[in-house]
Structures are given as C-alpha cells and as structure tokens.
Coordinates of C-alpha atoms and ligand atoms in Angstrom, one line a residue:
Chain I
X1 CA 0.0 0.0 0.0
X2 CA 1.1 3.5 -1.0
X3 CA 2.1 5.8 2.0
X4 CA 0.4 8.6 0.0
X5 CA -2.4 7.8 -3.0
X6 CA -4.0 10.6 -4.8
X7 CA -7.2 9.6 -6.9
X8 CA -9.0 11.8 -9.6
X9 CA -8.2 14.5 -7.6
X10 CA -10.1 17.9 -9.2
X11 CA -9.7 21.3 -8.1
X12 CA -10.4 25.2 -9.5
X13 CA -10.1 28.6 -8.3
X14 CA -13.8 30.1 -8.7
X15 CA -14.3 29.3 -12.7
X16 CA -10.7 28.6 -13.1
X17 CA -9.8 24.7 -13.3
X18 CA -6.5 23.9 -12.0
X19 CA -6.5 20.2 -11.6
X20 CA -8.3 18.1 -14.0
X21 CA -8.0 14.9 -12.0
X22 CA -4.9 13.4 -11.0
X23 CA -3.8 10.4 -9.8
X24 CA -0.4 9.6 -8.3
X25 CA 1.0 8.2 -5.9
X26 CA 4.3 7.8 -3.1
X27 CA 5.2 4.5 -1.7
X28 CA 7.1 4.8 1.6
X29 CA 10.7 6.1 1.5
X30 CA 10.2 6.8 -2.2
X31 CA 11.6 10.4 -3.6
X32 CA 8.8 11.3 -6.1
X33 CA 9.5 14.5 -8.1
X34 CA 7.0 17.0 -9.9
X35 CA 8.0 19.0 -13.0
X36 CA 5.6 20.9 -15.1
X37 CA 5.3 24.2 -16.4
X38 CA 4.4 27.0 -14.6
X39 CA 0.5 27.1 -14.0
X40 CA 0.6 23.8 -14.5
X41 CA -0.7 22.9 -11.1
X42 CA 2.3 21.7 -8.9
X43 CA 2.0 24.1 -5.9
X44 CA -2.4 23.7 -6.1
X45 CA -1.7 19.5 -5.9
X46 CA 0.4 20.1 -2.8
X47 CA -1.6 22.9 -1.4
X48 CA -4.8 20.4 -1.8
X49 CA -2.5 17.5 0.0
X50 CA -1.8 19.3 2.9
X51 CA -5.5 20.9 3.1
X52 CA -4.3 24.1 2.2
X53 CA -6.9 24.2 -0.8
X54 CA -10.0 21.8 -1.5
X55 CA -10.5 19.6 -4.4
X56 CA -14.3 19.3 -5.5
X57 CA -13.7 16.0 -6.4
X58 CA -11.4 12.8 -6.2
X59 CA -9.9 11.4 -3.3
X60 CA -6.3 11.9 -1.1
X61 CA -5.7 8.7 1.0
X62 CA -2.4 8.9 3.7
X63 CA -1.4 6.0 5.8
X64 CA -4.7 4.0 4.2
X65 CA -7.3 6.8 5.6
X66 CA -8.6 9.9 4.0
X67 CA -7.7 13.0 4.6
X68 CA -9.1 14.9 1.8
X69 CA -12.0 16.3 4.3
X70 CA -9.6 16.7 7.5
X71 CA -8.4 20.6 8.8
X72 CA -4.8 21.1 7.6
X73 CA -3.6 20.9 11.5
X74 CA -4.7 17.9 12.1
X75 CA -3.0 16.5 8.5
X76 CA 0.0 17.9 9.6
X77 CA -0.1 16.2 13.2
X78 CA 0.2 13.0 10.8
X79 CA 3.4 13.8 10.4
X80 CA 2.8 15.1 6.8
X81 CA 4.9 18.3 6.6
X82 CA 4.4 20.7 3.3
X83 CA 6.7 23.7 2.9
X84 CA 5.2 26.0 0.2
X85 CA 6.8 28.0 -2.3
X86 CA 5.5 31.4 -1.2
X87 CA 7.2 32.5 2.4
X88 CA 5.6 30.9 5.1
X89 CA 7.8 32.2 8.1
X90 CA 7.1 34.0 10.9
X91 CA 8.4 37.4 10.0
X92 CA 8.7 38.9 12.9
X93 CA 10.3 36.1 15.3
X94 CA 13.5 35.1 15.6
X95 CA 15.3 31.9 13.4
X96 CA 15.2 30.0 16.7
X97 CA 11.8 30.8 17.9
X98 CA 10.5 30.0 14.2
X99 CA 12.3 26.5 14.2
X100 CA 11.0 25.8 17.6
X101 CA 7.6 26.6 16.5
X102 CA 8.4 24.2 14.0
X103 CA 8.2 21.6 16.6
X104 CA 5.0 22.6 17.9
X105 CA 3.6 19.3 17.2
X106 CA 6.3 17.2 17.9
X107 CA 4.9 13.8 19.9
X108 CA 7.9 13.1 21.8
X109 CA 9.2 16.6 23.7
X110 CA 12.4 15.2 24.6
X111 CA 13.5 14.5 21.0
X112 CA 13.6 18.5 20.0
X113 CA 17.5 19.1 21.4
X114 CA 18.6 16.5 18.6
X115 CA 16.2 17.6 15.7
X116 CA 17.4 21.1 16.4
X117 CA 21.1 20.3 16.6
X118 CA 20.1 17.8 13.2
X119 CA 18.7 20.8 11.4
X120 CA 21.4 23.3 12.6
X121 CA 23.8 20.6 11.0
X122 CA 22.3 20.7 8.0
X123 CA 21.8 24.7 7.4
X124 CA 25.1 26.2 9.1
X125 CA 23.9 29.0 8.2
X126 CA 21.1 29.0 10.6
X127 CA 23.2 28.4 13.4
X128 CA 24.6 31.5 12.4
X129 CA 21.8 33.7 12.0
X130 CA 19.8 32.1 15.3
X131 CA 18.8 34.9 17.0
X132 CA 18.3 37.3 13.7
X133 CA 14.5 38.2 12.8
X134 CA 13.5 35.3 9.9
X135 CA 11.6 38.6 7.8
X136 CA 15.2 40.1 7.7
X137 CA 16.8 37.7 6.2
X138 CA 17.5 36.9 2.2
X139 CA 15.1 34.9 0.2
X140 CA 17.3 31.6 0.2
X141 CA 18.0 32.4 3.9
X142 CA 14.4 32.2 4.4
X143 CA 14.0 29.4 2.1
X144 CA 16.8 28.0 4.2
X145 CA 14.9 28.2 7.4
X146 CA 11.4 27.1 6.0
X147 CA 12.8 23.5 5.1
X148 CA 14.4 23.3 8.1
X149 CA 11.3 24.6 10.2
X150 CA 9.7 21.7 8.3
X151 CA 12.0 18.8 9.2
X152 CA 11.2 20.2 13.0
X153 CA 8.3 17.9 13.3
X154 CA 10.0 14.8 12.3
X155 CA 7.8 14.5 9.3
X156 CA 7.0 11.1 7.4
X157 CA 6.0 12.5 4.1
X158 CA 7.7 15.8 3.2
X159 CA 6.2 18.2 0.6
X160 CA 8.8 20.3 -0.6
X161 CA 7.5 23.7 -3.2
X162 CA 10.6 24.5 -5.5
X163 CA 12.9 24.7 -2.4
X164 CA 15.9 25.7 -4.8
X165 CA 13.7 28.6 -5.9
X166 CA 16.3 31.7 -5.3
X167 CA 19.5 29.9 -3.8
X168 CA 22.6 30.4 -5.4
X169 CA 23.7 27.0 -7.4
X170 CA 26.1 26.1 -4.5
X171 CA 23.4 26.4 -2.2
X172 CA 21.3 24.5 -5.2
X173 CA 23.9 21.9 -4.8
X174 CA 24.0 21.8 -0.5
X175 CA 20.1 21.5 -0.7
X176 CA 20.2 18.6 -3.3
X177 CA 22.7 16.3 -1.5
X178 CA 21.0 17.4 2.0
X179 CA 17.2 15.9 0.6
X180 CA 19.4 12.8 -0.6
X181 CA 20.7 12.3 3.1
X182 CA 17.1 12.6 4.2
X183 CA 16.1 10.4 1.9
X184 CA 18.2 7.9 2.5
X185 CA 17.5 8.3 6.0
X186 CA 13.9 7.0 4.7
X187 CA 12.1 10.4 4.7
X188 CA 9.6 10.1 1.9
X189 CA 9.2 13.2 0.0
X190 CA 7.2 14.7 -2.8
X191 CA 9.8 17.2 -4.7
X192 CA 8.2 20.1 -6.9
X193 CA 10.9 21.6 -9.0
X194 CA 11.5 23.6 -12.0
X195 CA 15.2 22.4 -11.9
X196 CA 14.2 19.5 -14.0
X197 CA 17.8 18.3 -14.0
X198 CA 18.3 18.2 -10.0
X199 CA 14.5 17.1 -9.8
X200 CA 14.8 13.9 -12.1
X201 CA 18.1 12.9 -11.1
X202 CA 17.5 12.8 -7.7
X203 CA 14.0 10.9 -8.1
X204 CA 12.9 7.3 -7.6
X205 CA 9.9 8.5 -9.8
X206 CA 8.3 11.8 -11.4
X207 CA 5.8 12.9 -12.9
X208 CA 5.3 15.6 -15.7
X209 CA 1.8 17.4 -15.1
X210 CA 0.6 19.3 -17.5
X211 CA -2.5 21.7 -18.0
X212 CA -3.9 20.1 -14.3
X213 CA -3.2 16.1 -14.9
X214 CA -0.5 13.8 -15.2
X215 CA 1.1 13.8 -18.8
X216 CA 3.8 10.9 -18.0
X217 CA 5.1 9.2 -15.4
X218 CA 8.0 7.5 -15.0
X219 CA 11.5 6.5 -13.3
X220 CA 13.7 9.9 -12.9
X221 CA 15.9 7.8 -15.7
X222 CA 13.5 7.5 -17.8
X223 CA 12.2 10.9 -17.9
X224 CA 14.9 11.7 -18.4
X225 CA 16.2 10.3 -21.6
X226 CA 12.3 10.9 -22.7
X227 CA 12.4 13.0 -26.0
X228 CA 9.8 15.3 -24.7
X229 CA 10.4 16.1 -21.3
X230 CA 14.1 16.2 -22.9
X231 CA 12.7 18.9 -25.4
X232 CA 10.6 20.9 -22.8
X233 CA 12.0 20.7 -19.5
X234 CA 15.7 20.0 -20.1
X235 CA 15.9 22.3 -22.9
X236 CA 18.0 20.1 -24.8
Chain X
X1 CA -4.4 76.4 37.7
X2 CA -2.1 74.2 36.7
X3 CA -3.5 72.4 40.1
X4 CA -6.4 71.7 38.2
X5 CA -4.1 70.9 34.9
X6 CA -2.5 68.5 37.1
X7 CA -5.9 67.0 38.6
X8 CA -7.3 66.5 35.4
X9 CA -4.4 65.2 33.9
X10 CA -4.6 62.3 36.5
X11 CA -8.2 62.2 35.8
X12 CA -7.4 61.4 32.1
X13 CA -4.6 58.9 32.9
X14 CA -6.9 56.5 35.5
X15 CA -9.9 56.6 32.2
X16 CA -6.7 56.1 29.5
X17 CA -6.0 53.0 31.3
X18 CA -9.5 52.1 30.9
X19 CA -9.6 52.8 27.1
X20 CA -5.9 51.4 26.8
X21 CA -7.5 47.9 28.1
X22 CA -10.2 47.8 25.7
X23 CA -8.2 49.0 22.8
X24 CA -5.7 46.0 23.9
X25 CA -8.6 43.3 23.1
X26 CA -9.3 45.5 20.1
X27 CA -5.7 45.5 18.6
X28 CA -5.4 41.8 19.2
X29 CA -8.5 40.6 17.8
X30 CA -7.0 43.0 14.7
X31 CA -3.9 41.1 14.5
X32 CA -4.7 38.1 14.6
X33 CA -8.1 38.2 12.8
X34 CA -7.5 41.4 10.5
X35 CA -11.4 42.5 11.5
X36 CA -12.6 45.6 13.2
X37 CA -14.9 44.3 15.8
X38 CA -17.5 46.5 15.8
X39 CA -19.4 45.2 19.1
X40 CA -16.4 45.8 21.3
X41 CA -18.3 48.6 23.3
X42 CA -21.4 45.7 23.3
X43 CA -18.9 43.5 25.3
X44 CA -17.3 46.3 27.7
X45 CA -21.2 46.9 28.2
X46 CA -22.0 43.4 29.2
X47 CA -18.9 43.3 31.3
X48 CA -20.5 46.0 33.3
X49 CA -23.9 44.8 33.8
X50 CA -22.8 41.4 34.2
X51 CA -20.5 42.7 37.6
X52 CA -23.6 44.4 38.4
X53 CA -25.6 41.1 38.4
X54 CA -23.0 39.2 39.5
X55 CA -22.8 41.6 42.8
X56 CA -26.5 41.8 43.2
X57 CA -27.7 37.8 42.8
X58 CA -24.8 36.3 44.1
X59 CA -23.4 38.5 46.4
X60 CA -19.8 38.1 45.5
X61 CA -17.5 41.2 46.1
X62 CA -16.6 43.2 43.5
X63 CA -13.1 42.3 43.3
X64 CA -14.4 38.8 42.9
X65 CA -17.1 39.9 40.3
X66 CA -14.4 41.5 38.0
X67 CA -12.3 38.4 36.5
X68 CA -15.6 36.7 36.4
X69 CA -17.3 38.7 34.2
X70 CA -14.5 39.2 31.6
X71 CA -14.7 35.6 31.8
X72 CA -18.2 35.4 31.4
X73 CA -18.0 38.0 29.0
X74 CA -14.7 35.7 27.0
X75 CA -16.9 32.7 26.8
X76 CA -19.5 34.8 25.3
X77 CA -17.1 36.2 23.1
X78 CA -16.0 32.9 21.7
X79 CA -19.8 31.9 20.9
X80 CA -20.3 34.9 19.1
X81 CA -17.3 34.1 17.0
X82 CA -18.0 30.4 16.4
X83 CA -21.9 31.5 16.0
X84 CA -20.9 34.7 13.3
X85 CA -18.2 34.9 12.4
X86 CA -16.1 31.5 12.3
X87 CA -18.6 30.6 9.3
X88 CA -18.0 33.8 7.1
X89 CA -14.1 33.8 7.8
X90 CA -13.1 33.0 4.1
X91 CA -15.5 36.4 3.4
X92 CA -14.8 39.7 2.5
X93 CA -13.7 42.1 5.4
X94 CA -17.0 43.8 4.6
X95 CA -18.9 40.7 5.1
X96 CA -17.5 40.1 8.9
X97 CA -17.2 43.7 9.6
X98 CA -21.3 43.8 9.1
X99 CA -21.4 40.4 10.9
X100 CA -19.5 42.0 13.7
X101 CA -22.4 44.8 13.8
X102 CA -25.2 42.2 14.3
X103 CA -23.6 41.1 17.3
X104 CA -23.2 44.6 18.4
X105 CA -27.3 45.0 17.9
X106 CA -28.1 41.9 19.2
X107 CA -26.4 42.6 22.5
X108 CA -27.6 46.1 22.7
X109 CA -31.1 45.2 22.2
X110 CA -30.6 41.7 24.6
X111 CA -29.4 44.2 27.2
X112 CA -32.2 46.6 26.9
X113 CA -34.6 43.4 27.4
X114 CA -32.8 42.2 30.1
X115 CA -31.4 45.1 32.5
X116 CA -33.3 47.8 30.6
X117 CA -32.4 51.5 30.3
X118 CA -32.0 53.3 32.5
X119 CA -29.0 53.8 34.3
X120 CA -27.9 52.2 37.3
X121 CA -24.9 52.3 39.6
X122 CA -21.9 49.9 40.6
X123 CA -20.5 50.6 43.7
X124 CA -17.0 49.7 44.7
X125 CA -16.0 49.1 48.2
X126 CA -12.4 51.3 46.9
X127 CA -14.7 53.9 46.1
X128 CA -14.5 54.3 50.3
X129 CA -10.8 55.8 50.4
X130 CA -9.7 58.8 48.8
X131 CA -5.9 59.2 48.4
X132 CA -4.1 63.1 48.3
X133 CA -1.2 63.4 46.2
X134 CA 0.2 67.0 46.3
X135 CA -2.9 68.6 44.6
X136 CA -4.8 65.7 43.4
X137 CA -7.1 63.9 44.8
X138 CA -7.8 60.6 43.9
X139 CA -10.3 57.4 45.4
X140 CA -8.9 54.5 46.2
X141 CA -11.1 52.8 42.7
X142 CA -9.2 54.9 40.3
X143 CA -5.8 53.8 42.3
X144 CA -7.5 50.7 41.7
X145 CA -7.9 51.2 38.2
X146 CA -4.5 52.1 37.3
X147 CA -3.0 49.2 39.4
X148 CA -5.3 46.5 37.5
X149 CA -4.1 48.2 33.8
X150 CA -0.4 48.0 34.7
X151 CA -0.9 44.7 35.4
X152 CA -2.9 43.9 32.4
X153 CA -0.2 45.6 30.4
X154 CA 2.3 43.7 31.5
X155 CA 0.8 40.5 31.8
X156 CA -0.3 40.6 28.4
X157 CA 3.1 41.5 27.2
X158 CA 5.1 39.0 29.0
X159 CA 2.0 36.4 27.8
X160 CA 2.4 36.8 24.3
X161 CA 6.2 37.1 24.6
X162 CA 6.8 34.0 26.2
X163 CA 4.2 32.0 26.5
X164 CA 3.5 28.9 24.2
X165 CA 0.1 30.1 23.9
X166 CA 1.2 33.8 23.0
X167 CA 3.8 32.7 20.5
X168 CA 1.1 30.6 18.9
X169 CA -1.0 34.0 18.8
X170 CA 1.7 36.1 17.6
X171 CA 2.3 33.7 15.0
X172 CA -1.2 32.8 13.7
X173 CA -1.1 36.8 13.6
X174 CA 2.5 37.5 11.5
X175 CA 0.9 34.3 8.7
X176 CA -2.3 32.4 9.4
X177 CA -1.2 30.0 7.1
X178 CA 2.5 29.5 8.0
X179 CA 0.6 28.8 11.4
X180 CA -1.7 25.9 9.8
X181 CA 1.3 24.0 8.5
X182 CA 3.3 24.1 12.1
X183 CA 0.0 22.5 13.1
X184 CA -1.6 25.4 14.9
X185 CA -5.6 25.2 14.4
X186 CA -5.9 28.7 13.7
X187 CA -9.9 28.3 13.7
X188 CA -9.9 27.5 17.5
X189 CA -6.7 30.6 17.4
X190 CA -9.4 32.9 16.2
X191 CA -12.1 32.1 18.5
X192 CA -9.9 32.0 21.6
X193 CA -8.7 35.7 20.8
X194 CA -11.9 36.9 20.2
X195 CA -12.9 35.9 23.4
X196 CA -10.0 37.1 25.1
X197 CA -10.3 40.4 23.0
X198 CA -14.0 40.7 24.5
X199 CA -13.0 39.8 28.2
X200 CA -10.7 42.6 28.1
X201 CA -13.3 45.2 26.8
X202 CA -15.4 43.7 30.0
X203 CA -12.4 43.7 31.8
X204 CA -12.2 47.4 30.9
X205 CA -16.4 48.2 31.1
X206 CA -16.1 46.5 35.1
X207 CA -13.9 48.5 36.2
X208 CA -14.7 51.8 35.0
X209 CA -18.1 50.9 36.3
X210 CA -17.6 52.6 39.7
X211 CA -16.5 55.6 38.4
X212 CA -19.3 56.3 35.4
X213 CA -23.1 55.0 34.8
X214 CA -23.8 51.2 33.5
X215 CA -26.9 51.6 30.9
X216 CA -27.0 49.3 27.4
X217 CA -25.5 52.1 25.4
X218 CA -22.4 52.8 27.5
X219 CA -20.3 50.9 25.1
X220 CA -20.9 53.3 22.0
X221 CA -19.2 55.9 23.5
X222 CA -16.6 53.5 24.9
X223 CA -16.3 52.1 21.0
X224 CA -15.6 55.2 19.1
X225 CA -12.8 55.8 22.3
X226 CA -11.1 52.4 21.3
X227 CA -11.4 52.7 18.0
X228 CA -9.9 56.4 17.6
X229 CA -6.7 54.6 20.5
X230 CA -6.1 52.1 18.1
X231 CA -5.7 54.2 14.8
X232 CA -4.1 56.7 16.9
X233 CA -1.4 54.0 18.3
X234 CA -1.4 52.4 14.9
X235 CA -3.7 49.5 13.7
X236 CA -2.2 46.3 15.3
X237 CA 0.3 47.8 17.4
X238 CA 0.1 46.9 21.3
X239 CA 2.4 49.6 22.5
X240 CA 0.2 52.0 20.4
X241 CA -3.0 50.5 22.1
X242 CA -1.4 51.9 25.6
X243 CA 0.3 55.1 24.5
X244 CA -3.0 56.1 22.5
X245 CA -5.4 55.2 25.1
X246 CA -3.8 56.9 27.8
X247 CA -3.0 60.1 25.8
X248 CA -6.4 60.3 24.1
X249 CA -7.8 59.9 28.4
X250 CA -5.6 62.8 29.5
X251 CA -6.2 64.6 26.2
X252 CA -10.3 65.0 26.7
X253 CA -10.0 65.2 30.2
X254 CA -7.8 68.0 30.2
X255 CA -10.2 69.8 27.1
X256 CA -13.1 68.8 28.6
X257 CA -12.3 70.4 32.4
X258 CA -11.2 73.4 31.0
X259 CA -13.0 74.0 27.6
X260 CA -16.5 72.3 28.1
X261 CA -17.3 69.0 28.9
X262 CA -19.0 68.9 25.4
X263 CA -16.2 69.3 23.8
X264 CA -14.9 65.8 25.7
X265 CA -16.5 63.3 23.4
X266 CA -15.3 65.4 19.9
X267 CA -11.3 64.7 20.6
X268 CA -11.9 60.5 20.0
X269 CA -13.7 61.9 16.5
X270 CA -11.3 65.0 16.3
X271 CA -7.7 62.0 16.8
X272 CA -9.8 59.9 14.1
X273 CA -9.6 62.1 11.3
X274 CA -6.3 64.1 12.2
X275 CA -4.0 60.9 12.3
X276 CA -5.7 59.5 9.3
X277 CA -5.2 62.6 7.5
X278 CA -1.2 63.0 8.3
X279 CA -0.1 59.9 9.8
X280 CA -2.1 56.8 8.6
X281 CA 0.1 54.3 10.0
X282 CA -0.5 55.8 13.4
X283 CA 1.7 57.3 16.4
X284 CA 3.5 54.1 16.6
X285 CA 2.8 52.1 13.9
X286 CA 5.7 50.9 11.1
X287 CA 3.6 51.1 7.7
X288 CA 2.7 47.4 7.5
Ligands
LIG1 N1 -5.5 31.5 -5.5 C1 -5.8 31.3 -6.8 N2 -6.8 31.9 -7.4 C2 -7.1 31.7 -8.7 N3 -6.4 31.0 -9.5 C3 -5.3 30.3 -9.0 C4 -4.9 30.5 -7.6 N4 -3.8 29.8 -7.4 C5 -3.5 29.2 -8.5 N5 -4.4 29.5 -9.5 C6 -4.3 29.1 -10.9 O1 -4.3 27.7 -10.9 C7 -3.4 27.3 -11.9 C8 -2.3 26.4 -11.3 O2 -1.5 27.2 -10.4 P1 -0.3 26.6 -9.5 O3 0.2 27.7 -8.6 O4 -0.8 25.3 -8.9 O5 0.8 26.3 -10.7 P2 2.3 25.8 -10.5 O6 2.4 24.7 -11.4 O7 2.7 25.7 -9.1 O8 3.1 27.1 -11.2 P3 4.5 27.7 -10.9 O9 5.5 26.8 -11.5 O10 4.5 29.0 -11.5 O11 4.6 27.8 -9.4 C9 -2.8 28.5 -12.6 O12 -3.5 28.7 -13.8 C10 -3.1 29.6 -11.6 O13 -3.3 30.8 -12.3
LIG2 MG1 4.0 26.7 -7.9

C-alpha cells in the first residue's frame, strides 16, 4: 500500500480549473518529483494534499485513511509536513523561535534538542543567523529556514514547493545532496521543482503534469532520456 | 491652575487606562483576525452589567465579580465568534465587519430586554478611600484602576512574549497560514482571541463601572474611544493601544475640564480624522 495515494483528484479557483484529475501516488521512503510548467498545477496539488486548498472532487488517501476532508492541523499532526513555495515564516520572530515553533507538534518533547542540533547541522547557516529576525533575512535564507522549520516535526511525508527557488547553485547543490541524506535516512518526500535536471536525477519517480493532470510518469531515468520532457524541461 | 491641569491630567490617565485595556482586546483581535470588531463597546457593556448582576444575585465582592465577568463576558465572546463569524471567515472584510455589527445589535437590544435602560450604579467598596497626592485627589477605585491596567499591560506582554500560547498568537497573527502548516488550528486561534479580546473590553467596562453609569448604550461611546486609541497607536500595534489610550484619556480630560465637557467626546472623532489625515500608520505604527 502507498504511504500517500492521490485519486481523480479535481480542483479550480472560482471558474478557473487547475487540476483536471490526477492520480499519483508515493510509496514509503520513495523520492517522487513533480516537473511541469508554470501554471501547470504543482503548488495547487500540494496545497490540496496538505488541506491548504480543496478539491471538489477525487480522493487523497495517507497512511490508508482519507484525509481529503480533514483541517490542515490535524494532516499535519500525521506527520505530513508541506513547505510552500510562497514564504511561510514567521516574520517577525527570531530563526530559533521559528524553528521551535516548528516543533510545535512534535509527539515526543524530549527528541527537540537533537532535531534542532540535526537541522542546525544541516543549514550552518542558521546556526549563524539564530537569533536574527527570519523577515530580515535573504530569500534563500528564508528558504533555508522554512525547510528546516519543516524537518522540525519529524515529518513522514515531506512536501517540498521548488525549495531551490532563489539559492545560489552552491546552495542548489547543499540543498540537493542534504534531501538525498534525508532520503536515505527513509524520509519520503514529494519534490516540486522547476530544476528539471536536479529534480529527475534525484528521483525514484516523477511525474510531468501538465495543463492540471498527469502527462507521463515514469522512473527519474526514464524521464529523463524521454524526447519530450528532454525537449521541454531539459531544454535540450 | 495648573493644580487643576494637574488634577485633570490624572483624571485622564486613571480613564486612559481604561480605554488602553479595551483597545488592547481591540488591537489583538485586529492582529490576529484582521477584522474591526465592531461590538467591542457591546462586550465592555456586558462586562459591566454582568458585575452588576454578579454583585447583586450572588453577592460576591466586586473584586471577585471583576475576572468573572471578563470571563463570562470571553466565553460569550468565543460563541459569538464560532456562531458569526467562524462561518463567514473565508468572506470579504466587509462581510465580517457587518457580521460584527449584528452582534453589536443583538447585545444592545438583549441588554435593553434584560437590565433595561436606565442607568444604574456599581458601587466599589475602593470607592471608600480617597488618596491626596500634592494637589490631586484621587479614590482608592481609580488607584484601583491604574494598578489593575499596569498589570494587564504587563501581563499581556510578557503572555504573548513567552508564553506557548502567545507565540502561537503572535504567530497565527504574522501568517495564518505559515501557522496551519506548524499545526496550529488557527480556527480555534481565532475564537480564543476573540474571546479574550472581548473579556478585556469587560475587563475594561467592570472597572470603570464605579466611576461612570452602566446603561445598554455605555459601550458606543466607549467604541468610538477604542477605535480612535487604536488608529491613533497604529492599527495592530500593542504599545500604540497603551500610548493612544492613555493620551487620548488625558487629552479630553484635560479639554473637557477646562474648555467644556461637550467638547470631551469630539477629541476621540477630532484624533480619528487628524491621524488619518497626516499619519495613517498611526503614532507608533511601522507602515505594514
Ligand atoms: N488562489 C488562486 N486563485 C485563482 N487561481 C489560482 C490560484 N492559485 C493558482 N491559480 C491558478 O491555478 C493554476 C495552477 O496554479 P499553480 O500555482 O498550482 O501552478 P504551478 O504549477 O505551481 O506554477 P509555478 O510553476 O508558476 O509555481 C494557474 O492557472 C493559476 O493561475
Ligand atoms: Mg508553484
């Protein structure tokens, strides 16, 4: 059984549609990516996932029950974590009291020394910047901080919004190898990218989405050497 | 003169504690709910007449009768919200700023059923001693008064600085949404800080009880006084909630004891206008 399955899942804004039923699905520990144009509908399928947004039709199943219907608080108390593309910070607190927010939810208390030491580990550069206002810091700072904010809880399923949106390409490169550790580590997460390159080689299995639904699926090999994702993603 | 200056100056700071309280459950239902709650005098109202009836049916003292009715007066708060405006909250501000007027009427009217209107008097047993600093004079309930804001300034600032609770506030308030994913329920957020925003204008209507009449429309008065604070301290700003109210208290007393007392009630309308006009952002307010 998949750890997350997503069934004819349909969504619009007012008259707009966005999501034209899709299906897909993560198995646990698996690194799925999502490529697709912009306005395709990548951020709307994770916003619907994480009950951000509602889908008027189609189902979202997690850990065998639905969820499709539940508040987004109590998704996340599930241990599935999304971190959105558009800031989601806490402005005007500090990195630390952001990150320990983060762990709001945690179940067990005592574990939050070693997640923070873990995440501090990962970003440096939050260590640095600990007691500096999260709103006052640069976009991949901030970007910086959200993921690690996420990995707080001690998520299962991780929902991650073009996290390389904004960082330089050696930070690009730092993020890429740090979602492999947590991967291997057997975090499952759900990548959205536009880097098509970093997104399929990094992935068990992606899919393309297109217009609101899934134009191919596939390993992250085989999308890759696909002539049209090749054509329109890798621009080669 | 300036004896008089001086008396009416304190005057204006015992009341600008009062309005600082109420504009403090005004600012934070702002923040965190970006609504104008139009029914705020409504709830300092009830928080008067439900003292009163506290004092008179069960016979508790009024320092007893206080935190109970800006408890009372909170849990009625949160029904309201869960009642009128949890199901609108995805509305436009219009829609829950008219929603937040209904309650307003409803109360007014329910209290005009209930207590009816005429005026009646809360007395406090503080209201006994009467304290003489240099040239003012001053009875123990406005002491009282004073004492019970610095406290509820305080508290409230130390709550939502370190607090679980407040840091769950203050974040709900800085980006609802960011809140949701940490796992906050921001709908029970809401309704919990409407109902504290309400127990502190009961808080507020309680204790300046003693020193003014309780009748259903007392609040009105009250609500263009907390409204005129907060713009004048800047929308959303705490500080600006206490700065504003206690300057716009010792402004109109000051006016009104040595201009007219008609004059008193035309400096909340007066601060309105004259901070929208050159400083929209208010005293202390960062443009947001
Ligand atoms: N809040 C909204 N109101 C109305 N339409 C929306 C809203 N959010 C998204 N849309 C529309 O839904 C469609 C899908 O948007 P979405 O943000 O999911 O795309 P995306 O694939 O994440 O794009 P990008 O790569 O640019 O982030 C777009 O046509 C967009 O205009
Ligand atoms: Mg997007």
């Amino acid at each position: 059984m998949a750890l997350l399955q997503v069934e004819d899942l349909r969504v619009r804004y007012g008259e707009v549609a966005a999501l034209n039923g899709v299906s897909l699905h993560a198995n646990k520990g698996e690194f799925v990516t999502l490529i697709g144009a912009n306005g395709a509908g990548k951020s709307t399928l994770l916003r619907t996932i994480s009950g951000l947004s509602r889908g008027y039709r189609g189902t979202i199943s997690y850990q065998g029950s639905r969820i499709d219907r539940l508040p987004v608080h109590n998704i996340v108390s599930h241990g599935l974590v999304h971190v959105p593309e558009r800031r989601s910070l806490f402005p005007d607190m500090t990195v630390a009291e952001n990150l320990k927010l983060g762990a709001y939810r945690l179940k067990d208390k005592s574990s939050f020394p070693s997640k923070m030491a873990q995440v501090l580990d990962y970003f440096p550069k939050l260590e640095e910047r600990k007691y500096q206002l999260a709103g006052s810091m640069s976009g991949g700072e901030q970007q910086m901080c959200a993921i690690a904010r996420g990995l707080m809880l001690g998520p299962e399923l991780l929902l991650l919004d073009e996290p390389t949106l904004g960082l330089s390409p050696l930070l690009v490169g730092m993020l890429g190898k740090i979602m492999k550790t947590l991967h291997g580590q057997g975090l499952t997460i759900i990548l959205v990218e536009q880097n098509a390159h970093l997104a399929l080689s990094l992935a068990d299995r992606a899919y393309v989405l297109e217009r609101g639904a899934i134009a191919l699926e596939g390993t992250g090999k085989e999308l890759a050497s696909s002539d049209s994702v090749r054509k329109a993603y890798l621009g080669l | 003169m300036s004896d008089l200056i001086a008396q009416l100056a304190v005057f204006g700071i015992v009341n600008g504690f009062g309005y600082a309280i109420a504009a403090l459950g005004l600012t934070i239902i702002f923040g965190v709910m970006r609504i104008v709650n139009f029914a705020h005098g409504e709830f300092y109202m009830l928080g008067a007449f439900v003292a009163a009836t506290l004092i008179a049916t069960t016979g508790v003292p009024y320092l007893v009768a206080i935190p109970l009715s800006s408890v009372v007066v909170g849990v009625i708060g949160i029904a309201s919200e869960r009642v009128f405006i949890a199901p609108l909250h995805n509305r436009s501000h219009l829609t829950l700023l008219l929603s937040t007027l209904a309650i307003s009427m409803i109360f007014l009217n329910a209290a005009e059923l209930i207590w009816g209107s005429a005026p009646r008097v809360i007395t406090s047993p503080f209201e006994e001693s009467l304290y003489v600093i240099g040239p003012v004079f001053l009875t123990g309930q406005r002491v009282f008064i004073v004492a019970v804001g610095i406290v509820v300034v305080v508290g409230l600032g130390l709550f939502l600085k370190y607090s679980t609770a407040g840091k769950i506030i203050r974040a709900t308030a800085q980006n609802p949404e960011g809140a949701a994913l940490i796992g906050v329920n921001i709908g029970l957020v809401r309704s919990m800080t409407f109902g504290f925003g309400c127990g502190l204008a009961a808080l507020s209507g309680a204790l300046l009880a003693p020193i003014s009449m309780t009748y259903p429309v007392m609040g009105q008065a009250l609500a263009i006084k907390a409204f005129a604070v907060t713009i004048l301290g800047g929308l959303g700003s705490l500080p600006g909630a206490i700065i504003g109210g206690l300057t716009l208290g010792v402004v109109e007393a000051i006016a009104g004891g040595t201009l007219s007392t008609a004059y008193r009630d035309l400096f909340s309308y007066a601060a309105i206008i004259i901070v929208l006009l050159l400083r929209p952002q208010g005293l202390m307010g960062a443009a947001r």
